[in-house]
CSV table of C-alpha atoms in Angstrom, one decimal:
chain,number,residue,atom,x,y,z
A,867,MET,CA,22.6,-0.8,13.7
A,868,SER,CA,23.3,0.8,10.3
A,869,LYS,CA,23.1,-2.5,8.6
A,870,SER,CA,19.8,-3.3,10.3
A,871,LEU,CA,18.3,0.0,9.3
A,872,ILE,CA,19.4,-0.5,5.7
A,873,LEU,CA,18.0,-4.0,5.6
A,874,ASP,CA,14.7,-2.9,7.1
A,875,ALA,CA,14.4,-0.2,4.4
A,876,CYS,CA,15.2,-2.7,1.7
A,877,CYS,CA,12.6,-5.1,3.0
A,878,THR,CA,10.0,-2.3,3.1
A,879,GLU,CA,10.7,-1.3,-0.5
A,880,TYR,CA,10.6,-5.0,-1.5
A,881,ILE,CA,7.1,-5.6,0.0
A,882,GLU,CA,5.8,-2.4,-1.6
A,883,LYS,CA,6.9,-3.8,-5.0
A,884,ILE,CA,5.2,-7.1,-4.2
A,885,CYS,CA,2.0,-5.1,-3.5
A,886,ASP,CA,2.4,-3.2,-6.7
A,887,LEU,CA,2.7,-6.5,-8.6
A,888,ALA,CA,-0.4,-7.9,-6.9
A,889,GLU,CA,-2.2,-4.7,-7.8
A,890,CYS,CA,-1.2,-5.2,-11.5
A,891,GLU,CA,-2.5,-8.8,-11.3
A,892,ILE,CA,-5.8,-7.7,-10.0
A,893,GLU,CA,-6.0,-5.0,-12.7
A,894,GLU,CA,-5.3,-7.6,-15.4
A,895,SER,CA,-7.9,-10.0,-14.0
A,896,ILE,CA,-10.7,-7.4,-14.2
A,897,ALA,CA,-9.7,-6.0,-17.6
A,898,GLU,CA,-12.6,-7.7,-19.4
A,899,GLU,CA,-15.1,-6.4,-16.9
A,900,ARG,CA,-14.1,-2.8,-17.8
A,901,LEU,CA,-13.7,-1.9,-14.1
A,902,VAL,CA,-11.3,0.7,-12.8
A,903,LEU,CA,-9.0,0.0,-9.9
A,904,ASN,CA,-8.8,2.5,-7.0
A,905,ARG,CA,-5.5,3.0,-5.4
A,906,ARG,CA,-4.9,0.7,-2.4
A,907,PHE,CA,-5.5,1.9,1.1
A,908,SER,CA,-3.9,0.3,4.2
A,909,PRO,CA,-5.0,0.7,7.8
A,910,GLY,CA,-3.0,3.5,9.4
A,911,TYR,CA,-2.3,5.4,6.2
A,912,GLY,CA,-4.3,8.5,5.1
A,913,ASP,CA,-7.8,8.5,6.3
A,914,LEU,CA,-8.1,4.7,7.0
A,915,ALA,CA,-7.6,4.4,10.8
A,916,LEU,CA,-5.2,1.9,12.2
A,917,ASP,CA,-7.7,0.8,14.8
A,918,ILE,CA,-9.7,-1.1,12.2
A,919,GLN,CA,-6.8,-3.5,11.8
A,920,PRO,CA,-8.0,-6.0,14.5
A,921,LYS,CA,-11.5,-6.3,13.0
A,922,PHE,CA,-10.1,-6.4,9.5
A,923,LEU,CA,-7.8,-9.3,10.3
A,924,ALA,CA,-10.5,-11.1,12.3
A,925,THR,CA,-12.9,-10.8,9.3
A,926,LEU,CA,-10.2,-12.3,7.0
A,927,GLU,CA,-9.4,-15.0,9.6
A,928,ALA,CA,-5.7,-14.0,9.0
A,929,ASN,CA,-4.4,-15.7,12.1
A,930,ARG,CA,-5.9,-19.0,11.2
A,931,ARG,CA,-5.3,-18.9,7.5
A,932,ILE,CA,-1.8,-17.4,7.3
A,933,GLY,CA,-0.6,-16.9,10.8
A,934,LEU,CA,-0.8,-13.1,10.7
A,935,ASN,CA,-1.1,-11.6,14.2
A,936,LEU,CA,-1.2,-8.2,15.8
A,937,SER,CA,0.7,-6.9,18.8
A,938,GLU,CA,-1.0,-4.9,21.5
A,939,SER,CA,0.3,-1.7,19.7
A,940,LEU,CA,-1.3,-3.0,16.4
A,941,LEU,CA,1.9,-3.9,14.7
A,942,MET,CA,1.5,-6.9,12.4
A,943,ILE,CA,3.6,-10.0,13.1
A,944,PRO,CA,5.4,-11.0,10.9
A,945,ARG,CA,6.5,-7.4,10.7
A,946,LYS,CA,6.7,-6.7,7.0
A,947,SER,CA,3.1,-7.9,6.4
A,948,VAL,CA,0.6,-5.6,4.6
A,949,THR,CA,-3.1,-5.4,4.5
A,950,ALA,CA,-4.9,-3.2,2.0
A,951,ILE,CA,-8.2,-2.5,0.4
A,952,ILE,CA,-8.6,-1.8,-3.3
A,953,GLY,CA,-11.9,-0.5,-4.7
A,954,LEU,CA,-13.3,-1.5,-8.1
A,955,PHE,CA,-15.4,1.0,-10.0
A,956,ASP,CA,-17.6,1.1,-13.1
A,957,ASP,CA,-17.1,4.8,-13.4
A,958,PRO,CA,-13.5,6.0,-13.6
A,959,LYS,CA,-14.5,9.4,-12.3
A,960,LEU,CA,-15.3,7.8,-8.9
A,961,ALA,CA,-12.0,6.0,-8.5
A,962,ARG,CA,-9.0,7.7,-7.0
A,963,PRO,CA,-6.3,6.7,-9.4
A,964,ARG,CA,-3.2,4.9,-8.4
A,965,ARG,CA,-0.3,7.2,-7.6
A,966,LYS,CA,2.1,7.5,-10.4
A,967,LYS,CA,5.8,7.2,-9.9
A,968,LEU,CA,7.1,10.7,-9.0
A,969,ASN,CA,10.2,12.2,-10.1
A,970,CYS,CA,11.8,15.5,-9.0
A,971,THR,CA,9.9,17.6,-11.5
A,972,ASP,CA,6.6,16.3,-10.1
A,973,CYS,CA,7.5,17.1,-6.5
A,974,TRP,CA,6.1,20.2,-4.8
A,975,MET,CA,9.6,20.7,-3.2
A,976,ASN,CA,11.5,20.5,-6.5
A,977,GLN,CA,12.9,24.0,-6.0
A,978,THR,CA,13.9,23.7,-2.4
A,979,CYS,CA,14.9,20.1,-1.9
A,980,ASN,CA,18.3,19.5,-0.4
A,981,TYR,CA,18.7,16.2,-2.4
A,982,ARG,CA,18.6,18.1,-5.7
A,983,ARG,CA,21.7,20.2,-4.9
């Protein structure tokens, strides 16, 4: 079970890095248009409800195009799949910037975190 848990965590981190690379590619492709990228939002995170996932995938024809399906509990199959929305803005003030990589000094728990001891 420990190996499974570790492998699952590694796969999660890997797909997040792939998403970060895709985001960079999108940003490069719009550089000449002087648009600003919003951070990506995925159904089920923050204020984007998970229950939009079926309609989102149906609109994209994800099942037909790439074989992406949903379970009854709205888990994507294959499991490490990601859907996300990224906004493009003319005005940088309207965009929510991408999250920067945090380090311990940026964290609100930097004085009380058990991992810093």
